[in-house]
Phi, psi and omega in degrees: 000137180295129179281128182258117178248105190255124174262137175249109187248156177174163179284175177304140179068020176282344178102023182295318182294317178300314179299315183299315180298322178291321182291332181298336180283345183247324186241154172268165177056056176247125189229145170275119186301317182295328178291323177293321182291320184261030182299321183246021181205147179286158181297323181296317179292323180300319183294337181273351180289158174283169185300320182296319180292321177298318180298320179299318179293323178296320179294320178298321179297319179294322178300320178293322178297326181295340179286343178282126185272349181260180174299150179220151176234126186224133173277150181203170177243139171271325182204167171237147181259144175228144180246126182283164177304333179274011177068026173265139182260139174220163191234139180247106178291138182236002178290131183256168175299328178297319176298313183296330179273349184267310189286142170265329182217147173230128174259121181257126179277104184266078184276159180285142179303325180297319179295319179296318180301313180299319181291321177298319179296319182292325183265008188303317182287319183287327182237071181292345180286344181270131181289142174282135185227153175281166178300320181295321179294321177296319178298319178300320180295313179300315180297318179299313183295315181298316180296310184287324181291319176300316180299317178295320180296316179296316180300323185263356181077024176270134180280124184262128178238136179253131180240121179257106186291151176261176179285338181273111183296322179295319178296320178301317181295318179298317180296316181293320179299316178297317180299316181294319177296321176298316180301318181293336178273350184278079177233161180297324179296311178295327178299316178297318179299315182292325177293318177301317179295321180296320180290320178298319179295318180297311184287338179293341180268359180285135179256016176227164172267108188296135173265326181218138170252130172258111179259114188243123168294164184256286185297129179065007170251299175279337180233164179285318186265168175260112186293332179294313178296318179299321180301311184285333173297318179290325177298312181297323180292323184277340183246000182061022176282142184236015180250118182268068182286344177297309179290322181300324178304313181283329176297322183282318190246003180068202183259054182271169176302316182299320181294318179289327176294318177301316180296318180297319179291331177294317175298318184296333185281350184284152172300135186301319181293319178294318180300312181294322179297313181294321176301317180298317180294321179295317179301318182298332184255009182247125177243136174280151175301125180301330178296321179288325177300312179297318180300309183289324177295324177294319178298313183291331184276344184295123183292337182253013185286131171245035182255129182244109174277137176226128176272124181243112188229153173258002183269211189272113184299314183300320179297313185283331173299317180294316181296317181292318179295325180298320185263331188231011185066223179252029187273344180247112179288161185228136173240116180189158184220127170238017181062230195296329181300327181239004168088005180281161178248025179209164172239161183246100177256192183300310181295325182296323179296318177294324178299322178302319178297313183295320179296315179295325177294322178292319181286326184227074185298338181269358182268152177265141177250121177243125185244143180233128179202177184226344191226180178301330180298334183265356188305310183294323177295315179297321181292327184277339185285161177287320176229139187229139184227126179264119177271117185291127178255185186291346176265001187060028174057044186302314183296316180294316181300323178297321180291334181297341179281351177290146185302322185291346178254016181297322179291320178299319181300326181286324185265347186290138173234153183248147177242123182243144175243130184307323182294335181271318185265359183057030176078001181282143180228121181271104182292338182269000180295126182283348176271116182292148181269150175213150180260158175296330177297318179294319178297317181297320181301319181273355186262315184230162175270155179303161185293340183263020172233135174244126179228154190236032186307319188260007176282149180298318181299316179298316181300318182290313186287330180285331182301316182298323183287345184259358180290132184298323187280351182265127178202182177063219186299322179297318178292324176301317179296321179296318179297322177296320178298319179296318178299318179296317179298313181295323178299324179295331177284318184296316186294342176297335181259005180249165181269136173245155182237157177279136180225158176274139177224156172277113184287152180299336180277003172099011178228162182272135179232162183248012183259028170273166183223153178211160176292133180298136174059045180300322185294340180253022181246138179228143174257120179259112181268115178286117185275140002259339191294336184266355189299308187285330173295321177297324177295326176295320175297319181297323178301325182286330180225072190293348183270359180270166180283149178240122187236124174278136183236124170240325179215164187303325182296342178297341185268342192305313187289348182261344192298330181285351185250348188257140174242350178212134182231128170262119176259119188242122173220138186287324183233131171239112179272255177289341177092010183295319179297319179293321177300321183299312182288323179293319177298321181295317181291314189275317188262331179270307182275349182055042182295124185257358179279188182274130176247129180233122178262129179238130181218157178278320180211139178226138178301143185304312181297318180295324179296337178271327185273309190301313179298329177291327179288332182231072184296340180277354182257140174263136181242138177229127181229135175300318179202161172253160183219138174278349183284120181261012182289133176262127182290139173223149178057240185293345180255357178285130185300315180299314179296322180294323180295322189247016177055042180243031183294345181286346185295314181276000000 
């Protein structure tokens, strides 16, 4: 377990001693820094030492602290203020390299200058060694410490936490105790545990069995801009701050867990009202790529879709929750962590994104993982996914492309495809780019079926009922009965999308009632059984709606005499391979006869590619399939559906 060495820093009269005494009742190994430094010397003598001697004693105190094997909490000073005879204030930093190498976290007490002024005045006689300062001078000291301490923490990899005390001492103690407990839980191991729990919670709410997961990065993948950078640009503009420590943090430490934790704590330290205001402004200036909006809306709208999109981000959760809800309602879940501003107990770094892929693979081993990203932060996720897509940004993904030359990403380099948007690339196309291009339209075609086909491949009922029809030993009359059962089952699905009407019936108790129901316009409805393979499935449909017409079909002319009487036609065939036979009858009905009624195609199995093409060719036709199949094998002899139904397998 990572040892947490927490420093509690603040200027004179910030309340460090009061805090420390309260913490001693809850935690072990809590130390007053000045007592450790002056362990073998009086405070008066220490103050008379030169700077070099004082630094040596401070370093010795840290060395003694290092001997403690458990977590430790220590109060400390970053600097001391001095006031010149001309009443100018200047600051002497006292933080040593030993301090910077010791602490894992520093909590800074960001007290109001007015409170410090009152305490200095009150303690003036008792602590004559402390200079009297104006409120403005105290503010300068606080600003100096916060700026320099943050810079030191980023440089040294120390996580900086800001604590703004309240007037209620008991409340302050409770807040600090919680903060320290949170800090002690902030380890990579606990982060992984919390992410696993978050994914389990997310997937427990799914009402489908996922066939594909789309894992999408957010900033510069779904949008052109980086909302995190935009947020801090607006922060600096609104507060007149001129130090970009947000970017410096990542420049110094890369995309590590520690760097993302530092960023998360920086968000957490902001005033809640300012944080929400800046989030609102960022949302107002952030647009999602319209191509991605259309792509995701098509995925969500597909009635037969078993595709689950999840946005996985290292950026600002509140911003992206608002953006996703604006475009997609609450239909796209989000995995990301900024700690306290949005309430998560984890952060999302490079390894965490890859972990999301592995967890989903463990939970859904039969599902495909498709990942979309743009930067180095997404590299591990892209490498772990089954299919990976690089969204080209305004830098042409220079940093990520450089990393692709590393040996461990050689496999990713082979499978990676790029998605470009004209507004980002200005219409330029690099013919020499070794990463092949693909469009969202092409991905969508292979990802979901058109909106006018409903298929039940992954339903439990479909799996059970289809199994019997595929058994080698079943044929003849037994197989005919199974096909009828499938037809009856499919009819029950189809009628859910049709209108039924109330009818009068003679009740079993001997009186007439009006609460019976029937399919609307049954007399103008016909079932067309494609001979021979579709006949018994069609009979199953007929059993469900026995008052409609039943028509045997061998050739188009078989339909002619019925066309003037029908307003709705069910075309039933058990197997649709390339779909040429089905195209022939649909063309005859729609283009030759100009049939203007509703056409519904019902099938037991349809080839996957055909299920994507045929409905697009006939958008006015509704298609229903028990299941889709990647198998392009055409049955002959013992495997031909018609021969199996009628025990004529010897013919071929």
